[in-house]
Coordinates of C-alpha atoms and ligand atoms in Angstrom, one line a residue:
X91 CA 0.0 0.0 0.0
X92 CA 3.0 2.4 1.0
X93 CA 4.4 1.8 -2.9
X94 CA 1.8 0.6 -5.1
X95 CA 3.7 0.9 -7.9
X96 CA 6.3 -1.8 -6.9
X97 CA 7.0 -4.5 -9.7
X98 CA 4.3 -7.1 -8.8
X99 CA 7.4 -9.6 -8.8
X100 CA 8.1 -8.8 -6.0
X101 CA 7.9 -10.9 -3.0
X102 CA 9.0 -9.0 0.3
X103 CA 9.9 -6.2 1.3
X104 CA 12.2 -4.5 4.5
X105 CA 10.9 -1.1 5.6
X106 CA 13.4 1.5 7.3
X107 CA 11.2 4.2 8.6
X108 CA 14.4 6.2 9.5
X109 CA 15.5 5.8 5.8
X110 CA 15.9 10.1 4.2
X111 CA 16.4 11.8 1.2
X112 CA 18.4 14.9 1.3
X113 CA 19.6 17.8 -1.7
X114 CA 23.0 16.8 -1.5
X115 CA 23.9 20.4 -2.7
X116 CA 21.6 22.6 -0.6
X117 CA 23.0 20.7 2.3
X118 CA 27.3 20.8 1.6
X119 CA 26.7 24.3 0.5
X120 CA 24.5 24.9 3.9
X121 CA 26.9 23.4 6.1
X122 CA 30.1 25.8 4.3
X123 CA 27.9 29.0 4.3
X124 CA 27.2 28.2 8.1
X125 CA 31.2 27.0 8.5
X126 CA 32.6 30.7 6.9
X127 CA 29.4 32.6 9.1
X128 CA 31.5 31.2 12.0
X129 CA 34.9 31.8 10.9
X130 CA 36.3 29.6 8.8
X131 CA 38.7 30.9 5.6
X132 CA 37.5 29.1 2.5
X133 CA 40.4 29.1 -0.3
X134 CA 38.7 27.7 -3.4
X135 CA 40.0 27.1 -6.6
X136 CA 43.1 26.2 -4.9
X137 CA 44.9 22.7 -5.7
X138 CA 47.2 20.8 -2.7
X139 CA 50.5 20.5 -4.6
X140 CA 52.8 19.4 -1.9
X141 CA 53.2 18.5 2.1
X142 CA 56.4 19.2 3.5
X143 CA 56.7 17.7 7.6
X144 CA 57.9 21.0 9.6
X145 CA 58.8 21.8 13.5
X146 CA 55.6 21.4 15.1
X147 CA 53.4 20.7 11.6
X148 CA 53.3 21.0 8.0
X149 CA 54.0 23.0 5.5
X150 CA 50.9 23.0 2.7
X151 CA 51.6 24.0 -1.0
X152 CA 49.5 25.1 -3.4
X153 CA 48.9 26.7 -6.2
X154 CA 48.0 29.7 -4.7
X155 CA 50.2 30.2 -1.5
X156 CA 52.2 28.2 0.8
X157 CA 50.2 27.1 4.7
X158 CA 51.6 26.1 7.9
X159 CA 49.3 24.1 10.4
X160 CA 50.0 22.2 13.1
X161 CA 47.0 19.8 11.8
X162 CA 45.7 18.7 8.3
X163 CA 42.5 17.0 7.6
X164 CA 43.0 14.9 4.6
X165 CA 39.2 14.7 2.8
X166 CA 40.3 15.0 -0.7
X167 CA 37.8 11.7 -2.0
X168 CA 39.6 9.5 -4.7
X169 CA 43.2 11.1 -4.3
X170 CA 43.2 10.2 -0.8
X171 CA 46.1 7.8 -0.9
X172 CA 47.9 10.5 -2.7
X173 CA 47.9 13.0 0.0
X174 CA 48.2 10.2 2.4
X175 CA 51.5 9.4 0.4
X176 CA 52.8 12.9 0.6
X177 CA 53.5 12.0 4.5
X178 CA 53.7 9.3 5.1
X179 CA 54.0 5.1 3.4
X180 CA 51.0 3.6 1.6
X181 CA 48.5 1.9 3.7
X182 CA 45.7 2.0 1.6
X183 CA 44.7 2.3 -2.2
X184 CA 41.9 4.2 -3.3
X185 CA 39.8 2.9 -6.5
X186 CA 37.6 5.3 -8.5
X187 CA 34.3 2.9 -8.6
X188 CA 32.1 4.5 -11.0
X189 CA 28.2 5.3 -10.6
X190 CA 26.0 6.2 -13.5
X191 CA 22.3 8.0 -13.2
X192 CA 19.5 9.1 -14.8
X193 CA 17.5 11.4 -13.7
X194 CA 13.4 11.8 -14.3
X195 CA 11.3 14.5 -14.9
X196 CA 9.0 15.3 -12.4
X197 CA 6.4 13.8 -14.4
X198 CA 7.2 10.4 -12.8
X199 CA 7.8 11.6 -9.3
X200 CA 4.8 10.2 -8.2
X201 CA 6.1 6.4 -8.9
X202 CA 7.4 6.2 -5.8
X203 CA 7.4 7.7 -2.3
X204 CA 10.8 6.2 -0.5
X205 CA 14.1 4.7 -1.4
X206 CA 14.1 1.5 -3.1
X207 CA 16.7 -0.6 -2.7
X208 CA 17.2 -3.7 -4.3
X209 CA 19.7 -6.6 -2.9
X210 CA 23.2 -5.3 -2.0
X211 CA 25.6 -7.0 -4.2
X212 CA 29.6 -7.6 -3.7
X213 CA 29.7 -4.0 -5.2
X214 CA 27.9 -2.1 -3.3
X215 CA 24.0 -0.8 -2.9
X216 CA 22.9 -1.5 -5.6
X217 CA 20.4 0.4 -8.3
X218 CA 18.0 2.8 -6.4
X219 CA 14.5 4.2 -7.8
X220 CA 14.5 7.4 -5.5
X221 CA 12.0 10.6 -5.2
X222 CA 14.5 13.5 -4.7
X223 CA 13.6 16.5 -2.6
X224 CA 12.6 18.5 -5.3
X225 CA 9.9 15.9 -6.8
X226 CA 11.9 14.2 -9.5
X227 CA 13.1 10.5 -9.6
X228 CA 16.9 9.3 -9.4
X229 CA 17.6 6.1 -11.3
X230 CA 20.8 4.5 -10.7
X231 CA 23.4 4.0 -9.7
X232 CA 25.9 0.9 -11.2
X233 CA 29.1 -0.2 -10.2
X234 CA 32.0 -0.2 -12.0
X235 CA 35.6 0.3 -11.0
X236 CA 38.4 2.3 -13.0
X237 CA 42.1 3.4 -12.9
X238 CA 41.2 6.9 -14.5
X239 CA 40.2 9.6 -11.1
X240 CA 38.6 12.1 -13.5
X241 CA 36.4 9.7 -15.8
X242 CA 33.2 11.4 -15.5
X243 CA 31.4 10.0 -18.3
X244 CA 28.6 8.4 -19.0
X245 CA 28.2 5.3 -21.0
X246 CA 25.0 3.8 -23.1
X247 CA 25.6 0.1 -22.2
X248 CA 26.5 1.1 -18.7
X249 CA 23.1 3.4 -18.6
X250 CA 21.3 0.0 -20.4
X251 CA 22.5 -1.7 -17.4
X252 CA 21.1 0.4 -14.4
X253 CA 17.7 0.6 -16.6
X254 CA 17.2 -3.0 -17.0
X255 CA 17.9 -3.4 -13.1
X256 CA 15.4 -0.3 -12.0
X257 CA 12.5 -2.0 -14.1
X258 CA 12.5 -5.1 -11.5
X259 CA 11.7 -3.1 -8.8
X260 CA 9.3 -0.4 -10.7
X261 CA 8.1 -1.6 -14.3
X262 CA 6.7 1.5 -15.3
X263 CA 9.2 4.1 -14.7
X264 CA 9.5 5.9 -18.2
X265 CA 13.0 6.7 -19.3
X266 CA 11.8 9.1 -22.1
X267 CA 11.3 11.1 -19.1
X268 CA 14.8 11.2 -18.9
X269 CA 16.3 14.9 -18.8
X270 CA 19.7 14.2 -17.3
X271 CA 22.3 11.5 -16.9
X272 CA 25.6 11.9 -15.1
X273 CA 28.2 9.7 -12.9
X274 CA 30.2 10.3 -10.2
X275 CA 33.1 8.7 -8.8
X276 CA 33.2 6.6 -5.1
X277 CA 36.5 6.9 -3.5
X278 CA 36.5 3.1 -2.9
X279 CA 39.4 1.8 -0.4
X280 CA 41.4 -1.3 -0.3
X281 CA 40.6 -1.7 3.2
X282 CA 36.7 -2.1 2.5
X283 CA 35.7 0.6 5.3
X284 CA 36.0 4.2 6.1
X285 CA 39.2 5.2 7.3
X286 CA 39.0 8.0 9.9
X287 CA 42.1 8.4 11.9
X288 CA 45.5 10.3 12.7
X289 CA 48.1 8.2 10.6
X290 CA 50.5 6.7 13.3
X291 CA 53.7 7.9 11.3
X292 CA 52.6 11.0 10.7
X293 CA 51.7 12.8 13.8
X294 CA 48.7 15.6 13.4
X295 CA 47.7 14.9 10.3
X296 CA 44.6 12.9 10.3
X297 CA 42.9 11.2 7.5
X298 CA 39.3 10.8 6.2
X299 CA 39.6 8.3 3.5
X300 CA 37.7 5.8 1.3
X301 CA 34.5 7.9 2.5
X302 CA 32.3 5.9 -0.4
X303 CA 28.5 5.3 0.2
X304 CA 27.2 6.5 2.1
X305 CA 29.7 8.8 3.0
X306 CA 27.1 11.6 2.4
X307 CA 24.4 10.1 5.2
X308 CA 27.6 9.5 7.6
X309 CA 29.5 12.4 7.4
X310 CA 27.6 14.5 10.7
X311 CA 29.0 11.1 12.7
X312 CA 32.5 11.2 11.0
X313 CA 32.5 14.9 11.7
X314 CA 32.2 14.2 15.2
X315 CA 35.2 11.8 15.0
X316 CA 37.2 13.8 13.2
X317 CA 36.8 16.9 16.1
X318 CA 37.5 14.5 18.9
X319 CA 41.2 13.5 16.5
X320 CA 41.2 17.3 16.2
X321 CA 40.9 18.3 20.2
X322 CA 43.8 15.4 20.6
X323 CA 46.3 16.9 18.7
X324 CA 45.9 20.3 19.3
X325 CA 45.1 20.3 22.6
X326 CA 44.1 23.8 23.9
X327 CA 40.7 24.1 21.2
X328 CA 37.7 26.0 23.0
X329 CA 34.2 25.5 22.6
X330 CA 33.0 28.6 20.5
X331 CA 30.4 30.3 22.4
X332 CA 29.5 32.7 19.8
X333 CA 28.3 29.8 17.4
X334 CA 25.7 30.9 15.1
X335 CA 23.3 28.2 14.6
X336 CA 21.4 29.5 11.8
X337 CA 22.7 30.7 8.4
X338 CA 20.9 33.5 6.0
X339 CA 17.6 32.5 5.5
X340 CA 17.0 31.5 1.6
X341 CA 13.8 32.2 0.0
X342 CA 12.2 29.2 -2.4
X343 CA 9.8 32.2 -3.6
X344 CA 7.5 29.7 -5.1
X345 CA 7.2 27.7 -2.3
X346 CA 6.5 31.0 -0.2
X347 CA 3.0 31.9 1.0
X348 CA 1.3 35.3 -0.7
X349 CA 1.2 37.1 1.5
X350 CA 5.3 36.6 1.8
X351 CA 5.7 36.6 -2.2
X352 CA 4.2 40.0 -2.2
X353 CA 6.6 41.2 0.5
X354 CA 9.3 39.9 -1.5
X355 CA 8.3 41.5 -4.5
X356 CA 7.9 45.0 -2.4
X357 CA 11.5 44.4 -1.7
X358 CA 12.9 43.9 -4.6
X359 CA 11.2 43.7 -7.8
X360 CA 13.5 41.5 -8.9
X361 CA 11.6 38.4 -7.0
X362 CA 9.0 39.5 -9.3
X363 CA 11.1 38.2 -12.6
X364 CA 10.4 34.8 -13.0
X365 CA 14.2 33.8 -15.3
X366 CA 13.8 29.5 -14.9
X367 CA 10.3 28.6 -16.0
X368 CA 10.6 24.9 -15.2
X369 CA 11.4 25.3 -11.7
X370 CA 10.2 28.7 -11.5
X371 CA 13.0 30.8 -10.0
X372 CA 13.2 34.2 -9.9
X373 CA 16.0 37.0 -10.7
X374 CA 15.9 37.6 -6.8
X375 CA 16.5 34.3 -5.5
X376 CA 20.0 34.0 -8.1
X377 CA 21.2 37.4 -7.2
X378 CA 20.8 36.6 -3.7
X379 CA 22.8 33.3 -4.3
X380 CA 25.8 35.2 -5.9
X381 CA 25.7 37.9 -3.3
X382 CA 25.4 35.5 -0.2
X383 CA 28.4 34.6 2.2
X384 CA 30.1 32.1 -0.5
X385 CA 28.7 33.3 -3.0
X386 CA 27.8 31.9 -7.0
X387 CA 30.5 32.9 -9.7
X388 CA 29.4 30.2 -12.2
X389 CA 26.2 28.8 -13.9
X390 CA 26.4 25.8 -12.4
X391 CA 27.2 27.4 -8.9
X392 CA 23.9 29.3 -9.0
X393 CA 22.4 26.2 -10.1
X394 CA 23.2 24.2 -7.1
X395 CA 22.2 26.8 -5.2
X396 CA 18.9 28.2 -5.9
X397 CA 18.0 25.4 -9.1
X398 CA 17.4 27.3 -12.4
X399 CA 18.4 24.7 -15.1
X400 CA 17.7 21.7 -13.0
X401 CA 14.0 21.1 -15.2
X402 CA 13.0 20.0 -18.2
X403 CA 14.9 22.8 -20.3
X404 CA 18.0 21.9 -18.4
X405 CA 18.6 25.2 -19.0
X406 CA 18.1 25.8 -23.0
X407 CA 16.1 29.1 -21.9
X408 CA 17.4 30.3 -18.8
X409 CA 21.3 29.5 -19.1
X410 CA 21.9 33.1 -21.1
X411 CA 19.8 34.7 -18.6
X412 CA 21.9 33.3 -15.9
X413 CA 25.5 34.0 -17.6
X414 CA 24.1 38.2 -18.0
X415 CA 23.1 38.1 -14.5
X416 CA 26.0 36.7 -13.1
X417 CA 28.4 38.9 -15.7
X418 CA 26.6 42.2 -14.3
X419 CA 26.4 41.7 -10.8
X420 CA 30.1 40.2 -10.8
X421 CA 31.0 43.3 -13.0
X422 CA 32.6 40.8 -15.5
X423 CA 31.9 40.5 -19.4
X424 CA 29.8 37.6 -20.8
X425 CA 32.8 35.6 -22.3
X426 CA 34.9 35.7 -18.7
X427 CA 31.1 33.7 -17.2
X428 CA 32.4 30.0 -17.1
X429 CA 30.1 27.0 -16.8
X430 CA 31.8 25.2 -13.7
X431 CA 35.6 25.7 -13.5
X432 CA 38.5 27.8 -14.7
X433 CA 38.5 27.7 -18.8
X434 CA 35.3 25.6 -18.8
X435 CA 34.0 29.0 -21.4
X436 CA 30.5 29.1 -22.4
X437 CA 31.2 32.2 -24.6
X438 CA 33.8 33.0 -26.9
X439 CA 33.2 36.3 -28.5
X440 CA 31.0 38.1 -30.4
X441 CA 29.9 37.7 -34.3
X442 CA 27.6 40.9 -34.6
X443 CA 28.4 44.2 -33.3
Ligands
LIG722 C1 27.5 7.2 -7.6 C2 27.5 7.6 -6.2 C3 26.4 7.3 -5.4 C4 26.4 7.7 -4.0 N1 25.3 7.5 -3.3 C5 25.3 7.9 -2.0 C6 24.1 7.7 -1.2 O1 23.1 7.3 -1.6 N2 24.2 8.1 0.1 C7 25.3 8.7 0.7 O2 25.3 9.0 1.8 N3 26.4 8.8 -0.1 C8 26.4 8.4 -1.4 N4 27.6 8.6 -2.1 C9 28.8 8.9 -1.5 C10 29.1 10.4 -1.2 O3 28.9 11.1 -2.4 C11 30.6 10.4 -0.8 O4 30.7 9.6 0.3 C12 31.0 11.8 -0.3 O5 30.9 12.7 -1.4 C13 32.5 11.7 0.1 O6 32.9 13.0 0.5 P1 34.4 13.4 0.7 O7 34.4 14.8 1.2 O8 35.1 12.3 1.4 O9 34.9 13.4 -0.8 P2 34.6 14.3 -2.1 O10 33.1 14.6 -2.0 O11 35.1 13.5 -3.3 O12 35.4 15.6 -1.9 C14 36.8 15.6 -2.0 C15 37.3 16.9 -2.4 O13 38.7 17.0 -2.4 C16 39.1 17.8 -3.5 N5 40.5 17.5 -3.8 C17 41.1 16.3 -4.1 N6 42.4 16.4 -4.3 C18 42.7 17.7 -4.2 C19 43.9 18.5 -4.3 N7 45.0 18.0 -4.6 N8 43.8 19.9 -4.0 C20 42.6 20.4 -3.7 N9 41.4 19.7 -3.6 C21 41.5 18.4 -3.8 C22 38.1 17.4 -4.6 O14 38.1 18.4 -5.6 C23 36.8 17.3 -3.8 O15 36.1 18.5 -3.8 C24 27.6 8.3 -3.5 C25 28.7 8.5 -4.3 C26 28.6 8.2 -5.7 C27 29.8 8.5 -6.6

């Protein structure tokens, strides 16, 4: 009755009532808006070249600028045993173990209403059929291991393969209602398990390692391990009693009541300019998300933050909105806009004056 769309093949069922869905996004980007409201110094676009072991530390190189610390957190996900290897002798090896997905319009959301699982296999979880937070369905993922970390794409017979595994647990999910696919990469360690500990030879410099699924769900309990290493090593740490709980509220102006809408609009008109139709986001709610604490500078970074482009159009009618929006309020031209990263360009120049 809770899932009456379940594949009639199926026998029997376990039910977790604790079981959650979360925006993975909304919730890393919460957590580092609330980490820099508090204090913390967020250096990004800024690749770890180099660990040096120094009197009382370490000395951190980058790209950027040179750090010393008497403590290093190593969470760098499938170049882990790198970093690890900067100070100290392998004692683990990290495999990329690649997960493909599609994603479904919201059309199908209403297939079903938790997390199905099928049976675990050697590799892991298995495929999921998943509602997501914002009422679409997640299909996926597989399993596949590989020696390449940056091998993000997707493949068809790997896609065929996580399809013909989601129909056993709902037959009539609809892949023409497809309007995404990616893959991401599990940091996958030799050891099997999450390793979250100060490396013996390498005094102060803790690692969190091999953090694959469900790293996401676990990491508020690994946090709290990782302060308790933390408070070890360095001793003399004070509780902060100026915490601030809460970050900037964030308006969802569709979600918002009338009454609310119209105070927003009285604002600033600009909550009044409806830019994403299919998830209907206004010009307010992305300016806000570039001018908020760690703020957008890219299309996708106000996508994963307020949503425009994450419907049906994947963004075929709001992208150039976004790339003049974000080039005025950042004062930059239209070509410097990038899509995700340094030199991922969108624009090139112009052909009419
Ligand atoms: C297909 C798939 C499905 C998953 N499903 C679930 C699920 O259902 N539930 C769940 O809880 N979890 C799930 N996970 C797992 C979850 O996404 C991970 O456990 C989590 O992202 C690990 O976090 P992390 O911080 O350890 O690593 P990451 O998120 O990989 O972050 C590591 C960071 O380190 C940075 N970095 C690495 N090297 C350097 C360097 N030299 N210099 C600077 N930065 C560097 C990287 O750029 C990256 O930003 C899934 C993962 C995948 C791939």
């Amino acid at each position: 009755k809770i899932e009456p769309k379940i594949n009639k093949n199926a026998v029997s069922a376990l039910l977790a009532p604790t079981g959650g869905v979360v925006g993975p996004w909304e919730m890393t980007i919460a957590l580092m808006e609330n980490a820099v409201d508090n204090g913390v110094k967020l250096d990004l676009n800024t690749e770890l070249l180099d660990i040096e072991k120094i009197e009382g530390g370490y000395k951190v190189s980058t790209n950027k600028r040179d750090y010393e610390t008497r403590c290093v957190i190593n969470a760098s996900g499938v170049y882990a045993d790198k970093i690890h290897g900067m100070v100290a002798e392998e004692s683990f090896k990290i495999t990329p173990r690649r997960g493909q997905y599609f994603v479904l319009d919201k059309t199908q959301g209403e297939l079903v209403n938790h997390v199905i699982f099928q049976c675990p296999t050697k590799l892991g979880k298995g495929v999921l059929v998943t509602p997501t937070v914002h009422g679409n369905i997640l299909v996926g993922p597989d399993a596949e291991d590989l020696s390449d970390r940056k091998n993000l794409a997707t493949t068809a017979e790997r896609l065929e393969f996580v399809k013909e595994h989601a129909v056993k647990s709902i037959e009539e999910l609809n892949f023409r209602e497809g309007i995404r696919n990616f893959a991401g990469l599990r940091a996958q360690p030799s050891t099997n398990d999450f390793i979250v500990e100060e490396v013996k030879e390498a005094k102060g410099f803790i690692d969190v390692a091999g953090i694959k699924s469900p790293g996401l769900s676990s990491a508020p309990a690994i946090a709290l391990d990782v302060v308790e290493i933390a408070k070890r090593i360095l001793g003399d740490v004070k509780l902060n009693k100026e915490f601030k709980p809460n970050r900037k509220k964030h308006y969802e102006f569709i979600t918002e009541t009338a009454k609310k809408k119209a105070e927003l609009i009285a604002e600033d008109k600009r909550y009044g300019n409806m830019i994403c139709r299919c998830e209907n986001i206004t010009e307010g709610e992305i300016v806000d998300s570039i001018h908020r604490n760690v703020g957008a500078t890219t299309v996708d970074g106000v996508k994963k933050r307020c949503r425009p482009g994450m419907g049906r159009c994947q963004g075929g009618f709001c992208g150039p909105k976004i790339q003049e929006i974000l080039a005025r309020e950042l004062g930059k031209s239209l070509e410097e806009i990038v899509l995700d990263k340094a030199d991922s360009y969108i624009l090139t120049g112009e052909t009419k004056k």
